[in-house]
């Protein structure tokens, strides 16, 4: 699987920063935040070449184990082999994902979560640091 952190208590307005290196032959990676593994307020999934997607960021939510409706972003600020930093913050309405090059992706807080307890990082990504601020 990958890193899993539970029993967090991240409040609205706080940031989750994930720093690391994308593997050279990466097919994709994912950063998931939410209540637990079956209730994700955001599944953030950059795809270099997977599920038929090339250089697309797929975002989705999951409620009681059921995926929601995907949102796709083709402005793709990731390179295989590069270091990168992803900062996720949220309020009860939406999440903001800050990426390299001052890029920002917004995603609705479909679960209306008031705090984030769960974080997981999966796939072709070598974590260097996780910071909650
Ligand atoms: C067109 C046909 C029907 O429509 C497709 O239907 C698929 C199934 O629902 C969706 O796909 C699903 O989309 C979901 C979001 O919505 C999740 O991402 C899910 O993955 C869950 C998942 C996470 N994880 C861990 C993980 C995450 C990232 C990388 C790796 C490993 C990399 C290995 N590295 C190698 N090999 N080098 C592992 N595993 N599974 C994915 O299967 C497609 O998007 C969707 N495509 C479109 C265009 O609509």
JSON list of C-alpha atoms in Angstrom, two decimals, residues 59 79 83 91 113 131:
[
{"chain": "A", "resi": 59, "resn": "UNK", "atom": "CA", "xyz": [-9.74, 13.80, -8.29]},
{"chain": "A", "resi": 79, "resn": "UNK", "atom": "CA", "xyz": [7.36, 15.06, -14.15]},
{"chain": "A", "resi": 83, "resn": "UNK", "atom": "CA", "xyz": [10.74, 16.13, -6.49]},
{"chain": "A", "resi": 91, "resn": "UNK", "atom": "CA", "xyz": [-12.92, 24.24, 4.68]},
{"chain": "A", "resi": 113, "resn": "UNK", "atom": "CA", "xyz": [-16.04, 16.93, 6.79]},
{"chain": "A", "resi": 131, "resn": "UNK", "atom": "CA", "xyz": [4.10, 18.25, 7.53]}
]
